[in-house]
Coordinates of C-alpha atoms and ligand atoms in Angstrom, one line a residue:
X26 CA -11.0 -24.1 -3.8
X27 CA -7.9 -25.7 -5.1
X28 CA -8.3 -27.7 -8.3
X29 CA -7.3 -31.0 -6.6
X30 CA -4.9 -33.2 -9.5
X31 CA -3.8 -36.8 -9.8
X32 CA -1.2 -37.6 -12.5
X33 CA -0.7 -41.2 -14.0
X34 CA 3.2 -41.3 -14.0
X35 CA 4.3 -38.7 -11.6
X36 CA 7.9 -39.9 -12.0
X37 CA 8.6 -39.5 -16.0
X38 CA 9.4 -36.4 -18.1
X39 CA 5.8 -34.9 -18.1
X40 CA 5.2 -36.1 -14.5
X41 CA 7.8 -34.1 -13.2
X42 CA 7.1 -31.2 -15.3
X43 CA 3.8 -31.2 -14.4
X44 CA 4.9 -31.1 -10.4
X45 CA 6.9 -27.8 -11.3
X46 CA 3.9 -26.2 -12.4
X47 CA 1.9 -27.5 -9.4
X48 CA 5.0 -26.3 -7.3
X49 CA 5.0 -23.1 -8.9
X50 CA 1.1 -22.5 -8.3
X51 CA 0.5 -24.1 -5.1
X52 CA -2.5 -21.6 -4.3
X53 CA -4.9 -23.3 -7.0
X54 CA -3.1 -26.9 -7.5
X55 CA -3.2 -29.5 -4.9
X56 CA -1.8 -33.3 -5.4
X57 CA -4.6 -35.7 -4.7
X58 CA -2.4 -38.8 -5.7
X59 CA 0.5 -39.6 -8.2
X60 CA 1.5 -42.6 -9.5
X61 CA 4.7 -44.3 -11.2
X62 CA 5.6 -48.0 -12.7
X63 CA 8.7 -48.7 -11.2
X64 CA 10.9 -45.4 -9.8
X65 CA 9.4 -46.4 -6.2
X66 CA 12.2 -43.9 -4.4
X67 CA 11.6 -41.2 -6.8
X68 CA 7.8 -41.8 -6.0
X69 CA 8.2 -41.4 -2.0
X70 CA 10.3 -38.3 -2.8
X71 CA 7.9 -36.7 -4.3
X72 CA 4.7 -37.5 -1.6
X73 CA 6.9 -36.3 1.1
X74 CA 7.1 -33.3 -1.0
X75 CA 3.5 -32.6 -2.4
X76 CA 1.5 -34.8 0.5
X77 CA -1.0 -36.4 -1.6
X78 CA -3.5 -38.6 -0.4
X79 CA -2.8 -41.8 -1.9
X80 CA 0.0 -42.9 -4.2
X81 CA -0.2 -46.1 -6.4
X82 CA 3.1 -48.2 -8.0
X83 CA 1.7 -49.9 -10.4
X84 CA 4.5 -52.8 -10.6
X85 CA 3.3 -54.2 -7.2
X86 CA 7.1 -56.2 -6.4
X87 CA 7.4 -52.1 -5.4
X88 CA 4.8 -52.2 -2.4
X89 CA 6.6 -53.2 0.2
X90 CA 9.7 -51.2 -0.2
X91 CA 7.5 -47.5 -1.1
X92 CA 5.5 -48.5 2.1
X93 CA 8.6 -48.6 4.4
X94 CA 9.5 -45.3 2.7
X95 CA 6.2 -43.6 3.6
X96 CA 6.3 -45.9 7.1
X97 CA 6.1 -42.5 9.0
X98 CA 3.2 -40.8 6.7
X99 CA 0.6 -43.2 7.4
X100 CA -1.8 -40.5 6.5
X101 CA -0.5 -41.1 2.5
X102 CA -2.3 -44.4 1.5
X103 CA -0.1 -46.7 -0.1
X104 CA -1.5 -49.2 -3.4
X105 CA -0.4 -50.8 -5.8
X106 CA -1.0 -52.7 -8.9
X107 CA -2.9 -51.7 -12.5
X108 CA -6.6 -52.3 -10.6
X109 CA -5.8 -49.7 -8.5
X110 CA -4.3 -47.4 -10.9
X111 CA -8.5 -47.5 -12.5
X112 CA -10.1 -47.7 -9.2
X113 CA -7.9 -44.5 -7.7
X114 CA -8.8 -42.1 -10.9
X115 CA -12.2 -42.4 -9.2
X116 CA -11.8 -41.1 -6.1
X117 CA -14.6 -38.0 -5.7
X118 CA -12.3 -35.3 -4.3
X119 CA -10.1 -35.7 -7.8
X120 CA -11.3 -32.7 -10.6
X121 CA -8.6 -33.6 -13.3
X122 CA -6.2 -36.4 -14.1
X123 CA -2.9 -35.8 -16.2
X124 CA -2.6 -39.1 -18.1
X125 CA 1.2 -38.8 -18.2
X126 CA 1.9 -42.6 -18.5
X127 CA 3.3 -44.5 -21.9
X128 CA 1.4 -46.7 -24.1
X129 CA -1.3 -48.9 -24.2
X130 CA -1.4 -49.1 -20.6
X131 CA -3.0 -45.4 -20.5
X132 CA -6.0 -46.5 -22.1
X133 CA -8.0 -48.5 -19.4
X134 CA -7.2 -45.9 -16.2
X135 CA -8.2 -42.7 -18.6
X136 CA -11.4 -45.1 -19.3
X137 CA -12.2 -45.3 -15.3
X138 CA -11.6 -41.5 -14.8
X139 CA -14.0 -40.5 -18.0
X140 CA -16.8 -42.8 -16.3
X141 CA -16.1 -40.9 -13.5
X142 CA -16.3 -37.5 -14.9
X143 CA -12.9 -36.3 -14.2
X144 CA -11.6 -33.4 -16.5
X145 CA -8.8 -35.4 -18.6
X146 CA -5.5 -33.4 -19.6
X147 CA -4.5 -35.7 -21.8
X148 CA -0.6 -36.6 -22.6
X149 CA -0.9 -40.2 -23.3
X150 CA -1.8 -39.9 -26.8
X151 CA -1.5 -43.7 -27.4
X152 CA -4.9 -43.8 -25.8
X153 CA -6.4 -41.9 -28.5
X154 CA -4.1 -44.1 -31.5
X155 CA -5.6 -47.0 -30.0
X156 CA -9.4 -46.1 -29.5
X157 CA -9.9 -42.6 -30.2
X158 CA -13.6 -43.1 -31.4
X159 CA -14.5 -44.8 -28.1
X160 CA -12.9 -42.5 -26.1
X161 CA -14.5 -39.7 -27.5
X162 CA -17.8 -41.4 -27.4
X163 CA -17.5 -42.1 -23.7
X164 CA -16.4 -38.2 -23.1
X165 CA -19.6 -36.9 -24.8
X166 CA -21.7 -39.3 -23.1
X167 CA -20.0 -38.1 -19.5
X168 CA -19.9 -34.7 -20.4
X169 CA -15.7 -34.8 -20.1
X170 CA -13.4 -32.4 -21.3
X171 CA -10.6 -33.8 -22.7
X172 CA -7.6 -30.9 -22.8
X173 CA -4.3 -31.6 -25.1
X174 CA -1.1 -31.1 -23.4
X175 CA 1.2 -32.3 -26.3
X176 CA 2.6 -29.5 -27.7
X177 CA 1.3 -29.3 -30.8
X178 CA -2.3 -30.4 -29.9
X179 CA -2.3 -27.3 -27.4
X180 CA -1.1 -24.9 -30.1
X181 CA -3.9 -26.2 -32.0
X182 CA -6.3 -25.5 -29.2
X183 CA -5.0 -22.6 -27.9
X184 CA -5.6 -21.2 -31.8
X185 CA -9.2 -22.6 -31.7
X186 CA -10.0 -20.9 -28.4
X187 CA -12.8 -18.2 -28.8
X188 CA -13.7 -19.6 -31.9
X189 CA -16.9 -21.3 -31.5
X190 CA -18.3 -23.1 -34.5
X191 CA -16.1 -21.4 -37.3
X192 CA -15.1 -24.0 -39.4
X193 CA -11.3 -25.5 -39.6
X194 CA -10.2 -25.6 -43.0
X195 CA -7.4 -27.4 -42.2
X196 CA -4.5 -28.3 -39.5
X197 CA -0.9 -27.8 -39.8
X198 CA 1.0 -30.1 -37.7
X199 CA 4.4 -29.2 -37.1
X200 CA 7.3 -31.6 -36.7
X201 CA 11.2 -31.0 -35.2
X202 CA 11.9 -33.8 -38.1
X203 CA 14.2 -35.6 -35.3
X204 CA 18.1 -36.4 -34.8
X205 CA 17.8 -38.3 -38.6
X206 CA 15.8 -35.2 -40.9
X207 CA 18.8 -34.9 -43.2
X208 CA 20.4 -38.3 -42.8
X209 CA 20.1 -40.9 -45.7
X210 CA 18.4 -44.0 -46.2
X211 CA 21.6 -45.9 -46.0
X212 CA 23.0 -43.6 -43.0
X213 CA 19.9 -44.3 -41.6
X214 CA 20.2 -48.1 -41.6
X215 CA 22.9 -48.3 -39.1
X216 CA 22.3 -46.0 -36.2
X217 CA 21.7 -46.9 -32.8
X218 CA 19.2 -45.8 -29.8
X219 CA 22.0 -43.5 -28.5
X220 CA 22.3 -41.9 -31.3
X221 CA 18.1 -41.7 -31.7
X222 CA 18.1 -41.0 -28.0
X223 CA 19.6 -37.4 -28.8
X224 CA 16.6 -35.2 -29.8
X225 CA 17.6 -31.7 -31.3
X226 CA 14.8 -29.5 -29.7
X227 CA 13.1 -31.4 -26.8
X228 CA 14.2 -33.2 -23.7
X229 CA 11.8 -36.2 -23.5
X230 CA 11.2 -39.9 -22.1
X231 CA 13.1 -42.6 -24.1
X232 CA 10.0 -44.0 -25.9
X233 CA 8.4 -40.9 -27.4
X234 CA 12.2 -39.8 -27.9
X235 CA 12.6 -42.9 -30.4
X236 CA 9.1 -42.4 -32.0
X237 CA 10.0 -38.6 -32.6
X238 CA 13.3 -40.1 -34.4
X239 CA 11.1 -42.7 -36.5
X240 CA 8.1 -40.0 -37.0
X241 CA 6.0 -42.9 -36.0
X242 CA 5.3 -39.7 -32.8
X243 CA 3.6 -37.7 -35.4
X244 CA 1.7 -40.0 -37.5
X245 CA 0.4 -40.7 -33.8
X246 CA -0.3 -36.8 -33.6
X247 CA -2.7 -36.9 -36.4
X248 CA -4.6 -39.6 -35.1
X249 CA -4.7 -37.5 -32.0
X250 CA -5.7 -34.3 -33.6
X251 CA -8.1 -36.1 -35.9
X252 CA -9.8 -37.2 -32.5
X253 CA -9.6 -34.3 -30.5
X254 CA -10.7 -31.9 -33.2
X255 CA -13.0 -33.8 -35.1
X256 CA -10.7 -33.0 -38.4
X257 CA -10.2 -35.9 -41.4
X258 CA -7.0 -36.7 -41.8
X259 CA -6.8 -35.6 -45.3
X260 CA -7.1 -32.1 -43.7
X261 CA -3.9 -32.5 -41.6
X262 CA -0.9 -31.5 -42.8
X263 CA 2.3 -32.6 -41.3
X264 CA 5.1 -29.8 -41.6
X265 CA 8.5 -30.4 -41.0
X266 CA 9.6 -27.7 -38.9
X267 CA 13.6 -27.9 -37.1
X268 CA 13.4 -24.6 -35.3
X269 CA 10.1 -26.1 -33.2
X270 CA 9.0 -23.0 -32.6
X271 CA 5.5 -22.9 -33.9
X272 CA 4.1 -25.4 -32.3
X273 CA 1.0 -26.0 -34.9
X274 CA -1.4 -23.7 -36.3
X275 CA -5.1 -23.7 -37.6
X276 CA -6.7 -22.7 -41.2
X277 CA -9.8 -21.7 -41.1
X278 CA -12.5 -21.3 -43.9
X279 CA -11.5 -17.5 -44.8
X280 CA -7.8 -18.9 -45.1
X281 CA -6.7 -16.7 -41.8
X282 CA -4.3 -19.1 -40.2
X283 CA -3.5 -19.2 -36.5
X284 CA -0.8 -20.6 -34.8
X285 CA 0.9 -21.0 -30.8
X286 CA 4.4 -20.0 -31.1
X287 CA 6.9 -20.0 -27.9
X288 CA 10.1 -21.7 -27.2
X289 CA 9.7 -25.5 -26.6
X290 CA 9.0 -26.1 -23.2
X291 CA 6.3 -28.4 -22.1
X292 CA 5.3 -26.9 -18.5
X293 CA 3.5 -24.2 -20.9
X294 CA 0.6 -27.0 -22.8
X295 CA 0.6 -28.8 -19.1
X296 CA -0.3 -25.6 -17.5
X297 CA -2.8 -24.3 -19.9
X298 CA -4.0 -27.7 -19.3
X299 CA -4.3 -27.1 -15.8
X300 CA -5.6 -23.6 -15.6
X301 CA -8.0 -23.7 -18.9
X302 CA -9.4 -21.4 -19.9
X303 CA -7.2 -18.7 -18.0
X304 CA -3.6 -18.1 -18.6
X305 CA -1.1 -17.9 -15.5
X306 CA 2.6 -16.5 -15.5
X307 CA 5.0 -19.0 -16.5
X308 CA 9.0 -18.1 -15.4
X309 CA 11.8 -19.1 -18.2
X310 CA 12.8 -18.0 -21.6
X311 CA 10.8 -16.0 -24.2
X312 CA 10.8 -16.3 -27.7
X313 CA 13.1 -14.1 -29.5
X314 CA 11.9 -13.9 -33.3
X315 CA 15.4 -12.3 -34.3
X316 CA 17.5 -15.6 -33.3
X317 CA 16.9 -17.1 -36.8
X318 CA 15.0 -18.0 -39.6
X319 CA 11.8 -20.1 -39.2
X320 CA 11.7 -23.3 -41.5
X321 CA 9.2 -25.4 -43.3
X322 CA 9.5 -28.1 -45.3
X323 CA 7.7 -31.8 -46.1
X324 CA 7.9 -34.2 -44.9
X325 CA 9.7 -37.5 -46.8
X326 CA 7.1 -40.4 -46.5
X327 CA 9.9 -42.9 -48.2
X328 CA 12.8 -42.1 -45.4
X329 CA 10.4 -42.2 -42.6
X330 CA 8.2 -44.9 -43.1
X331 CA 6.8 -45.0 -40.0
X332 CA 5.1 -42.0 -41.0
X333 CA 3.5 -43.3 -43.9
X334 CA 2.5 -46.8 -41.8
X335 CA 0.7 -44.5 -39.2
X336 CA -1.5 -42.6 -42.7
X337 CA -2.7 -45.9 -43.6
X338 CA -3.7 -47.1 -40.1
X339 CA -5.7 -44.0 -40.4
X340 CA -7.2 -44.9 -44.0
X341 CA -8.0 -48.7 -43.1
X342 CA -9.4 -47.6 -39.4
X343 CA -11.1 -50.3 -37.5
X344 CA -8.3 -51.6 -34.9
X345 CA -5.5 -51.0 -37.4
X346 CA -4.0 -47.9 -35.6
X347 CA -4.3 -50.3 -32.2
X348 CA -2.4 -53.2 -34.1
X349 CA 0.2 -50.3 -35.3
X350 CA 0.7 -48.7 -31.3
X351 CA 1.2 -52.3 -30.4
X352 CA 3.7 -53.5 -32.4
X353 CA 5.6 -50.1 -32.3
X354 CA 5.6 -50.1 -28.6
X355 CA 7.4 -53.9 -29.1
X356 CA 10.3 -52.8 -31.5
X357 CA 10.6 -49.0 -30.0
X358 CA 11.9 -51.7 -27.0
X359 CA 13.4 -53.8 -28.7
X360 CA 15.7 -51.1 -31.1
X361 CA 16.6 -49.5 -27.7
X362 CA 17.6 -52.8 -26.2
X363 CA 19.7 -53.5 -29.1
X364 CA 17.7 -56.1 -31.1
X365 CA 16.3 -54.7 -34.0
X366 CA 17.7 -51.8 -36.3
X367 CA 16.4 -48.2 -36.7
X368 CA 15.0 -49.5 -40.4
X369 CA 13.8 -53.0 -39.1
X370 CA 11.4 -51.3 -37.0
X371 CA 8.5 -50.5 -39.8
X372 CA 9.1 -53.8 -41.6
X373 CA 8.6 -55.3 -38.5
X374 CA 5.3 -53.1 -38.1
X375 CA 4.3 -53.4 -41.6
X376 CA 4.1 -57.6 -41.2
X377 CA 2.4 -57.4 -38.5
X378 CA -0.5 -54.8 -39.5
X379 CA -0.9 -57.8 -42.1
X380 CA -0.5 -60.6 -39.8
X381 CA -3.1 -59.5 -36.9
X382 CA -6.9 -60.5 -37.7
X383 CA -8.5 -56.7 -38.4
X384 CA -11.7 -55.6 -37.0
X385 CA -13.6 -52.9 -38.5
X386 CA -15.8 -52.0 -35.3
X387 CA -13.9 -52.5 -32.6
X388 CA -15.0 -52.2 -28.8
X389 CA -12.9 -52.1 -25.8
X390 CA -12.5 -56.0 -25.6
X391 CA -11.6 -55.8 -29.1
X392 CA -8.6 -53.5 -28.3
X393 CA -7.2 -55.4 -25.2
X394 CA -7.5 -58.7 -27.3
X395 CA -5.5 -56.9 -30.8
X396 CA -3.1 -55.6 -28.5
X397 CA -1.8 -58.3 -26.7
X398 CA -1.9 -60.0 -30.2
X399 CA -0.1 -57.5 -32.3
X400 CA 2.4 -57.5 -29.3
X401 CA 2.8 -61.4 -29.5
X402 CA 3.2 -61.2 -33.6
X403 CA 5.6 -57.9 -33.4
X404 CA 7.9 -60.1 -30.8
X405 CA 7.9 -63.2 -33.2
X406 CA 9.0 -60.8 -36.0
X407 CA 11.8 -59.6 -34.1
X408 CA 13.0 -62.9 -33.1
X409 CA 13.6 -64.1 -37.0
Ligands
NAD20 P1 8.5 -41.1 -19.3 O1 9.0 -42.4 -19.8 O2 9.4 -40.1 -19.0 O3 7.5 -41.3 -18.1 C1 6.5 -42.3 -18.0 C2 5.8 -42.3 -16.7 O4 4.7 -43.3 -16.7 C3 6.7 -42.7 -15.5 O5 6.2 -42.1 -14.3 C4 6.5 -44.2 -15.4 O6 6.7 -44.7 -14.1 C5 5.0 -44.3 -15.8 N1 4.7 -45.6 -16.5 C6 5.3 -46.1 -17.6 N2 4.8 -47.2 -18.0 C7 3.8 -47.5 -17.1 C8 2.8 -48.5 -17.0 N3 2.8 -49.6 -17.8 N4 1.9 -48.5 -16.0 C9 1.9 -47.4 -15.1 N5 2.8 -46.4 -15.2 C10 3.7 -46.4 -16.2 O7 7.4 -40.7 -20.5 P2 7.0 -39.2 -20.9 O8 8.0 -38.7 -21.9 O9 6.7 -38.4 -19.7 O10 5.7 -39.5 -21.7 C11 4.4 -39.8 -21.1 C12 3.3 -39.7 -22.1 O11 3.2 -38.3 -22.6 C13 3.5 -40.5 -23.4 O12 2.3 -41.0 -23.8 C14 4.1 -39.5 -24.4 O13 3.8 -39.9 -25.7 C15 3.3 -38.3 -24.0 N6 4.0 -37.0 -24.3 C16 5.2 -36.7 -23.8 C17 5.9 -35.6 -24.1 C18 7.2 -35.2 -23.5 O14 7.7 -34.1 -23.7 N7 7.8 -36.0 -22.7 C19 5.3 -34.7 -25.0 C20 4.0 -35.0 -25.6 C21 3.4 -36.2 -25.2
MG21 MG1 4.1 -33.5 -29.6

């Protein structure tokens, strides 16, 4: 029995990576439906390809036009719209959804798919930054896996494996440090999205490519471990390491640590996702350890503030962390559009984690409501 797949955002940089590995495994992966926001060609490409049974474009101006592209596969159904994007996750043939979408828009799809039991590989992380406890509450209850495919969040699984209940001492998060690592404040001030767009060690899509440059990704990263692995943040330490080639490691109570090393390529976390708990080959390069030295270093909370912002979402809780996604999502847009600067971004987050009314127990109304606030207050900021 194939493992029948849908994946939320077929068209972006995990999307497509996540088709090679289905390509390259076609005898235990089969597409049950992929979806995209706006790449509507790209999207009928890629069912003509893989055959799935339904596709969804989410931006539903798109219908018509993937409709006349697909006008001769009537047997691949054809929706659109964000209702169906929740209502497709459903569908009973589906065993796992790859939540390879951005932002807050993950959340209420990867809500559907958990009510519906669906094994979750999770990329999305700003579904977990925005309501980690009550996605983790609604996998328990549901009996869900939920299986990392970031990097780092797979290294920290993949050392975890076969341990059962010994305890985690502590996490060590590592971090490329982005394009800026050894820039200065001042040079920091004045450089724009092309320059942020070029990240040293991965090839990714333009918003987590900005939050990699900001560190704002891996403040996000610790929420997500802190989630996923039911470790405080105090006991997560974020490592600054260029080479990217550990990709995390684990500390456990005898102080044996345990790391994932291999060069960076994502098919390897969305694959392990996929096949869990077996390993399958994987073609491309190999690590060679005699290439060069392997780096650490700490990270500077005063250069990138956006780190430090994500911490103290963490320490105040509540819907803090969802005000924070939400304004970030507004001026990672706006610094690529041109209408902030790289440095204007955390102001711009800071006043608005103090603007937006907090909530210390927030439900999922709660989140839809902050979110669409924080957004409203972030754009105001930028407009000054
Ligand atoms: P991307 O921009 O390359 O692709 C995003 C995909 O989601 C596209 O298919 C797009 O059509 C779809 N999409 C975007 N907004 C949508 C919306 N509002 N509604 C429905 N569909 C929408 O992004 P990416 O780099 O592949 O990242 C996807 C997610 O995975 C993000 O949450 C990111 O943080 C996470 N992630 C990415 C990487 C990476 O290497 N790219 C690594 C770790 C985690
Ligand atoms: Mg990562």
């Amino acid at each position: 029995m194939k493992k029948q797949i849908c994946i939320l955002g077929s068209t972006g940089s995990i999307g497509t990576q996540a088709l090679d590995v289905v390509r390259e495994h076609s005898d235990l992966f089969e597409i049950y439906c992929l979806t995209a926001n706006n790449r509507v060609e790209q999207l009928a490409r890629q069912a003509r390809e893989f055959r799935p049974a339904a596709v969804v474009i989410a931006n539903d101006a798109h219908y018509d036009r993937l409709k006349e592209l697909l006008s001769d596969l009537p047997e691949i159904k054809v929706y659109a719209g964000r209702d169906a994007l929740d209502q497709i996750v459903e569908a009973s043939p589906i065993d796992m959804v790859l939540t390879a979408m951005v932002g807050f828009a993950g959340l209420s799809p990867t809500i559907h798919a958990i009510r519906a039991r669906k094994t979750i590989c999770l990329a999305n992380k700003e579904t977990l930054v925005v309501a980690g406890e009550l996605i983790c509450r609604l996998a328990m209850e549901h009996r869900v896996r939920i299986l990392p495919v970031d990097s780092e969040h797979s290294a920290i699984f993949q050392s975890i494996v076969g341990e059962g209940d010994n305890a985690v001492e502590k996490i060590l998060l590592t971090a490329s440090g982005g394009p800026f690592r050894l820039f200065s404040k001042e040079q920091m001030a004045t450089v724009t999205a092309a320059d942020a767009l070029k990240h040293p060690t991965w090839e990714m899509g333009a918003k987590i490519t900005i939050d990699s440059a900001t560190m704002m990704n891996k403040g996000f990263e610790v929420i997500e471990a802190r989630w996923l692995f039911g470790v405080p943040a105090e006991k997560i330490q974020v490592l600054v390491h260029p080479q990217s080639i550990v990709h995390s490691a684990v500390q456990f109570c005898d102080g044996a640590v345990k790391a994932q090393l291999g060069v960076p390529d994502m098919r390897l976390p969305i694959q392990y996702a996929f096949s869990y708990p077996d390993r399958l080959p994987l073609s491309g390069d190999r690590l060679d350890l005699f290439r060069g030295p392997l780096e650490f270093f700490e990270p500077d909370l005063d250069k990138f503030r956006c780190l430090a912002i994500a911490f103290e979402s963490i320490r105040r809780g509540g819907n803090m962390p969802c005000i924070v996604n939400a304004a970030n999502e507004i001026v990672n847009e706006g610094f690529r559009r041109g209408e902030c600067s790289f440095t204007a971004m955390a102001d711009i987050i800071e006043r608005t984690m103090e603007r937006v009314p907090f909530d210390a127990s927030p439900d999922y109304d709660t989140y839809v409501q902050t979110d669409a606030e924080a957004r409203r207050v972030a754009r105001e900021f930028m407009n000054i």
